[in-house]
XYZ file of C-alpha atoms in Angstrom:
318
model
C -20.925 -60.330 -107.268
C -18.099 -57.692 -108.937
C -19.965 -53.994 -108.459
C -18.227 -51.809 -111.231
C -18.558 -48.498 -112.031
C -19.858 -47.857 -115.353
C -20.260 -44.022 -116.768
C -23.654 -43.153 -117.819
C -23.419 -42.680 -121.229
C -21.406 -46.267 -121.825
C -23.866 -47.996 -120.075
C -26.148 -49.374 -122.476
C -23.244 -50.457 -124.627
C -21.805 -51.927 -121.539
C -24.972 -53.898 -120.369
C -25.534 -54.786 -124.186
C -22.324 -56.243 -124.268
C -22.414 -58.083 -121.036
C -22.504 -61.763 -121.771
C -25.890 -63.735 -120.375
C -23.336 -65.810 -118.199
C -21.855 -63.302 -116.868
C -24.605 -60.863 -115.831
C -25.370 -63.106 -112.840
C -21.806 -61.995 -111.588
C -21.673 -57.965 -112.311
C -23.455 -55.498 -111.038
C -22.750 -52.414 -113.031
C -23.418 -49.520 -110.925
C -23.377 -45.682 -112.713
C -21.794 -42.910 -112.318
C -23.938 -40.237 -109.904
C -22.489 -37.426 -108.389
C -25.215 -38.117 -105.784
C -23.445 -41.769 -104.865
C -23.402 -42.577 -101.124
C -20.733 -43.058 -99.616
C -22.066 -46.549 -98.498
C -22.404 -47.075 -103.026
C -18.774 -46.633 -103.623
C -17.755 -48.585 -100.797
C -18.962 -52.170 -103.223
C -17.198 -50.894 -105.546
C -14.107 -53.381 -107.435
C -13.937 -51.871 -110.823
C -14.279 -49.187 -112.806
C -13.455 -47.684 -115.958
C -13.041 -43.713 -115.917
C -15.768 -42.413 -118.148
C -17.550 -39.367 -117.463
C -15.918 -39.148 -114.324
C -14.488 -35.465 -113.494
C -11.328 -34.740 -111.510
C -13.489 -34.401 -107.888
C -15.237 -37.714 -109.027
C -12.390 -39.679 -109.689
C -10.793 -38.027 -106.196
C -14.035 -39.207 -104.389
C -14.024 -42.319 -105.922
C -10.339 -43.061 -104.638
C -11.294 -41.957 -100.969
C -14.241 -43.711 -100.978
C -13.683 -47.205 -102.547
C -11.434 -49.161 -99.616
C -12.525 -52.085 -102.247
C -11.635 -51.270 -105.502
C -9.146 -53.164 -107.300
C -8.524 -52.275 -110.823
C -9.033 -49.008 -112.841
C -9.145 -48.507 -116.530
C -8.357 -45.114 -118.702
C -9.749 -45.064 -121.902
C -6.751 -43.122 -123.073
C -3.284 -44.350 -123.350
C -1.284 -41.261 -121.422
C -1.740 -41.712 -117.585
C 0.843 -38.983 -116.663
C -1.894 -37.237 -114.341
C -3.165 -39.983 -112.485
C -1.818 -40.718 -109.189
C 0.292 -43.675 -109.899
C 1.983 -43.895 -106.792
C -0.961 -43.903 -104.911
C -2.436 -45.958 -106.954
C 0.547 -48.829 -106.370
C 0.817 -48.459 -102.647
C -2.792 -49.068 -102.483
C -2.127 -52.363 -104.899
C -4.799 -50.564 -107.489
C -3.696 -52.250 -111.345
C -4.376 -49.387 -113.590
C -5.500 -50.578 -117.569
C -5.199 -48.446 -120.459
C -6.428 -47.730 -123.490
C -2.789 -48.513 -125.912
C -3.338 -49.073 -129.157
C -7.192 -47.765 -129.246
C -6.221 -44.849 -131.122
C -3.225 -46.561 -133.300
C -4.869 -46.814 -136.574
C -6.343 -43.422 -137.066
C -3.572 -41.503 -135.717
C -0.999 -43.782 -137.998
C -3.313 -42.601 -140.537
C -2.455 -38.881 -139.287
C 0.687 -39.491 -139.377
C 1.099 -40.831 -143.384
C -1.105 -37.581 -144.436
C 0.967 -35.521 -142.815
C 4.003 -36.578 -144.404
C 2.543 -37.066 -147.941
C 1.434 -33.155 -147.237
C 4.898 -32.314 -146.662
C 6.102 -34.571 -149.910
C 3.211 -33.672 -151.754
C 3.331 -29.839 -151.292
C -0.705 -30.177 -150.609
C -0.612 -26.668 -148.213
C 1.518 -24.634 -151.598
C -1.255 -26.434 -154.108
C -4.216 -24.866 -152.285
C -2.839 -21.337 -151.491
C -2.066 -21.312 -155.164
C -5.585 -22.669 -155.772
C -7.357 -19.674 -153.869
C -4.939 -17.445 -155.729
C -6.019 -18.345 -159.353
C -2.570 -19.209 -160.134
C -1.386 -22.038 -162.357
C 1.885 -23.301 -159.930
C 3.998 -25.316 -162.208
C 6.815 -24.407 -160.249
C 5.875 -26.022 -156.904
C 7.796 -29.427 -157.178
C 6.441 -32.281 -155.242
C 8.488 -35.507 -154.104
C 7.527 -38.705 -152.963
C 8.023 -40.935 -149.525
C 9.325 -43.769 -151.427
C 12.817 -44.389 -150.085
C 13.002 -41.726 -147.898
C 14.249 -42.561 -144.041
C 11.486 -42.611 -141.148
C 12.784 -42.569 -137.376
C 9.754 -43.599 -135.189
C 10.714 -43.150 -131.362
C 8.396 -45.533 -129.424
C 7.141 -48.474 -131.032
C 3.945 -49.376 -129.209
C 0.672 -49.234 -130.461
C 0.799 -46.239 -132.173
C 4.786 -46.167 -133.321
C 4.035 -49.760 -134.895
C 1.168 -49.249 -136.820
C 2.789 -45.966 -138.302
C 6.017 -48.221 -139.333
C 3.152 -50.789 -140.623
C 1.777 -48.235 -143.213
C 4.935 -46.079 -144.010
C 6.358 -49.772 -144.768
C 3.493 -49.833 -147.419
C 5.698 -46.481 -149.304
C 9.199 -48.118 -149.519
C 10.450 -46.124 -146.657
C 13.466 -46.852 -144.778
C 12.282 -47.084 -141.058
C 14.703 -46.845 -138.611
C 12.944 -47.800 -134.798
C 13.615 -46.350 -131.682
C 12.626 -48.215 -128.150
C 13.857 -48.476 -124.660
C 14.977 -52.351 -125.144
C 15.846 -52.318 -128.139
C 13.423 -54.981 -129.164
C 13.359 -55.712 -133.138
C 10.115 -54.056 -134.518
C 8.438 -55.775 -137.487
C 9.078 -53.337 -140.838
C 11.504 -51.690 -139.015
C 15.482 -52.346 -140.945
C 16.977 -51.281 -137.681
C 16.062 -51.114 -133.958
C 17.908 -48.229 -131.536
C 18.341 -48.769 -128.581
C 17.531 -46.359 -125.610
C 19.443 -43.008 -126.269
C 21.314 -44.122 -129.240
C 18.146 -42.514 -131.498
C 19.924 -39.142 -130.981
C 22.775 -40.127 -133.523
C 20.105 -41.251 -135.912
C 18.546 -38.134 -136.176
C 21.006 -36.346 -138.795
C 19.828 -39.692 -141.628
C 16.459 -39.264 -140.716
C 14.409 -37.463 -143.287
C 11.206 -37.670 -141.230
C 11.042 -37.948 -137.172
C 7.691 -39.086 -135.375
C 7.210 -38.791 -131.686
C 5.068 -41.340 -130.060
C 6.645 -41.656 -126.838
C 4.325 -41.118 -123.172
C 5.164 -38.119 -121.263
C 7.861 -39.686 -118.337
C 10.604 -37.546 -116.765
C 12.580 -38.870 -119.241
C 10.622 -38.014 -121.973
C 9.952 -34.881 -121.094
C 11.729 -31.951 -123.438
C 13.844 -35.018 -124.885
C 13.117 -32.885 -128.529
C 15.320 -29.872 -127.336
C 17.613 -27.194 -129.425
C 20.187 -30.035 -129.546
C 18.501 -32.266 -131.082
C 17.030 -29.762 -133.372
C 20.438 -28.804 -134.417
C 21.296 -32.523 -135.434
C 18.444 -33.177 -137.692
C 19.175 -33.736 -141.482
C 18.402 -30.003 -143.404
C 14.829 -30.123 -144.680
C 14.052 -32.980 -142.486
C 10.190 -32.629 -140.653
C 9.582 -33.609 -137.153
C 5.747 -35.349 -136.094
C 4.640 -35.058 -132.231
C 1.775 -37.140 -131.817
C 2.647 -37.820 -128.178
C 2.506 -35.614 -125.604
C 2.785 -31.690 -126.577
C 5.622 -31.791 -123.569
C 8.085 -34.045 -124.917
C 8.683 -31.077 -127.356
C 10.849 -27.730 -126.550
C 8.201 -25.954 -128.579
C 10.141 -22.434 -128.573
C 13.194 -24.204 -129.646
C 10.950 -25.821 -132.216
C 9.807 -22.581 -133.122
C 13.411 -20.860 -133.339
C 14.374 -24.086 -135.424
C 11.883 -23.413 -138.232
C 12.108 -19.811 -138.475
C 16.005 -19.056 -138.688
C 17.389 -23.576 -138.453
C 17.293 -25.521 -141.256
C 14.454 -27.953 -139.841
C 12.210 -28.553 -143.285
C 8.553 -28.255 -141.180
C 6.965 -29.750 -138.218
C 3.591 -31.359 -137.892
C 2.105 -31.242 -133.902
C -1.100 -33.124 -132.787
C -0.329 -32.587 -128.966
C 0.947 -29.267 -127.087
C 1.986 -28.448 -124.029
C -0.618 -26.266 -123.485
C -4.102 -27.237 -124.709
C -5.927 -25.496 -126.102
C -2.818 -23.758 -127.602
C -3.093 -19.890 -127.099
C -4.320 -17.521 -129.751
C -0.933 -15.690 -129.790
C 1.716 -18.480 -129.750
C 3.722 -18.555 -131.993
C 3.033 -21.699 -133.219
C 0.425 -20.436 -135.339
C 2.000 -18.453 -137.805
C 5.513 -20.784 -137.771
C 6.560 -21.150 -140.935
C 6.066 -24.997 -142.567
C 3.881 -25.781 -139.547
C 0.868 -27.977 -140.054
C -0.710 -26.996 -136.275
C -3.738 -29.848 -135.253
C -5.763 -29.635 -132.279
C -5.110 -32.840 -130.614
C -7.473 -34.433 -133.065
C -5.368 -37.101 -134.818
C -7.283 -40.193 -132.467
C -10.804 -39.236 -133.542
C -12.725 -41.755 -135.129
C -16.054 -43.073 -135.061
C -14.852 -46.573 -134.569
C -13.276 -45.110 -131.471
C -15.854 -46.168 -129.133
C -16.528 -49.458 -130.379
C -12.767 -50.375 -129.852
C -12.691 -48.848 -126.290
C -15.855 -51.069 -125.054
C -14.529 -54.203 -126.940
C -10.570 -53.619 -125.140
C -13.141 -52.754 -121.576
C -15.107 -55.657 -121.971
C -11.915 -58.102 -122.582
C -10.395 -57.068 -119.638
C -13.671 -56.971 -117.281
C -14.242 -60.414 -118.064
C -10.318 -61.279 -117.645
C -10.511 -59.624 -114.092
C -14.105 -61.105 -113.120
C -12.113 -65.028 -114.029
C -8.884 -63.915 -111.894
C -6.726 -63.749 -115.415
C -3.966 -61.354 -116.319
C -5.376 -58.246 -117.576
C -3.725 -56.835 -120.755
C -2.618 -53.212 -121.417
C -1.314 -52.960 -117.656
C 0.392 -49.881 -116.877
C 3.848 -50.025 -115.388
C 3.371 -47.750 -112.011
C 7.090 -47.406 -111.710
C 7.623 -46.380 -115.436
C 3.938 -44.220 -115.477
C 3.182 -46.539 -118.557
C-alpha cells in the first residue's frame, strides 16, 4: 500500500475523489505537526498543501521513502531542487492550473490600457463629461509573449480571438499555435522595438532573472506596455520605474513583485500608467477543483508505475 501525505483541508476532496479500486492501495495519511517520526517514515507521496517551511523541512529529513512530491503552484524556485535530484525525488507541478484566469488577466489588462478604462473612471468621480479621452482597440496591434507554456499559450489563445499579431518567444523555438512567428532563445530582445504589448510569463531561473533590465526598456516601441505575470524578479523594477516616469514606455501592468507584499512606499505605487495587482491574477474558484483533478491524475499515474505529467526539470528548476 502507497502512504501519501494529504493536507488536512484537501482531504475530503481527496478521499472523495479516490476511486473504489484504488482505495485498497492508498493510504492517505494527513498532515499533523504532531507526526512521529516512525509516520513519515511510510511515507511515498505527497502533495505540499498546508505544509509550512519547518514541515516540508521535516518531511524531507524524515521520509528515507518518499518518492515523488507535488506543488500546487507552477514556480518551484524555492524548493530544494538539487536535493531533491540527488535524492532521485520527481517533483510535479501545478503548470497550467492557473492559465485560464490569469490569460484572462492578461486581455483586461490590455483592453484597460486600449480602452482608457483607469482615465474613464477618474473622469467619472470627477463629474466630467471626457470626450477628449480617445480610446483604441487591440485589433491588429503586435503581442510578444515570452514563454509559451501554460500560461503564455492560453494568453496567445485569447489575444488570437482580437486580430492581434502575436509574435512567441521560447527557449526551442518550438512553433506555438496562434502565434505568426516563434523566437528563438535570446533573439526576443530584437523583437521588442515592433512589439506594441510585452507579457512576461517566464519562471524565475538564473537566466531569467532581471532579463527585463534598462536595456531592454530602452528598446521597446514608444507607448508600448509591458505585463509581468511571472515572477516579480524577472523585472528590474527601478529601471521599470525610471522607464515610465522620464522613458517613453506607454504603462506597465505587474501581477508579481520582487518583494511581496510590495512596500507601502515603493514607488511602484504612484508610477505613472501603472496598473499595480497583488499577485492575484490566478484566483479563481475553479482553482481548486483543477488542482485535485491535475493531483489525482498523477497519484493514480504514480500508484500504476506510469510517467507522471507536469515533471519539473531539476537541472532547469522547471
Amino acid at each position: 500500500m502507497v502512504q501519501v501525505l494529504v493536507g488536512a483541508s484537501i482531504m475530503d476532496d481527496v478521499r472523495r475523489a479516490l476511486p473504489p479500486a484504488e482505495r485498497d492501495r492508498i493510504e492517505l495519511v494527513g498532515v499533523d505537526a504532531t507526526a512521529s517520526e516512525a509516520d513519515l517514515s511510510r511515507i511515498e507521496a505527497a502533495i505540499r498543501w498546508d505544509l509550512d517551511d519547518a514541515g516540508f523541512r521535516r518531511l524531507l529529513d524524515q521520509a528515507p521513502k518518499l518518492r515523488w512530491l507535488h506543488s500546487p503552484g507552477a514556480g518551484v524556485e524555492r524548493w530544494p531542487l538539487g536535493e531533491l535530484a540527488d535524492r532521485g525525488i520527481v517533483l510535479t507541478n501545478g503548470a497550467g492550473v492557473f492559465a485560464i484566469p490569469i490569460a484572462e488577466w492578461v486581455l483586461t489588462a490590455m483592453l484597460t490600457a486600449v480602452k482608457r478604462t483607469v482615465a474613464v473612471n477618474d473622469a467619472q468621480r470627477a463629474h466630467r463629461w471626457a470626450t477628449d479621452i480617445q480610446a483604441d482597440e487591440l485589433y491588429g496591434k503586435t503581442l510578444l509573449v515570452l514563454g509559451t507554456g501554460g500560461i503564455g499559450a492560453a494568453v496567445i489563445a485569447r489575444a488570437s480571438g482580437f486580430g492581434m499579431r502575436i509574435l512567441a518567444g521560447n527557449r526551442s523555438g518550438r512553433p506555438v499555435g496562434g502565434a505568426q512567428r516563434t523566437i528563438k532563445g535570446a533573439a526576443w530582445r530584437d523583437a521588442l522595438r515592433d512589439a506594441d504589448f510585452v507579457v512576461v510569463t517566464v519562471p524565475l531561473t538564473e537566466e531569467t532573472t532581471g532579463m527585463i533590465g534598462a536595456d531592454e526598456l530602452r528598446s521597446f516601441k514608444p507607448g508600448a506596455w509591458l505585463l509581468n505575470v511571472g515572477r516579480g524578479a524577472t523585472i528590474d523594477e527601478p529601471a521599470l520605474i525610471d522607464a515610465l516616469t522620464h522613458g517613453s514606455l506607454g504603462g506597465a501592468a505587474l501581477d508579481a513583485w520582487t518583494t511581496e507584499p510590495l512596500p507601502p512606499d515603493d514607488l511602484a505605487w504612484d508610477a505613472s500608467n501603472m496598473i499595480l495587482s497583488p499577485h492575484m491574477s490566478g484566483s479563481s474558484p475553479a482553482n481548486r477543483a483543477r488542482i485535485l483533478a491535475l493531483f489525482m491524475d498523477n497519484l493514480r499515474r504514480f500508484v500504476a508505475d506510469q510517467p507522471l505529467i507536469n515533471t519539473v526539470d531539476l537541472s532547469a528548476g522547471y
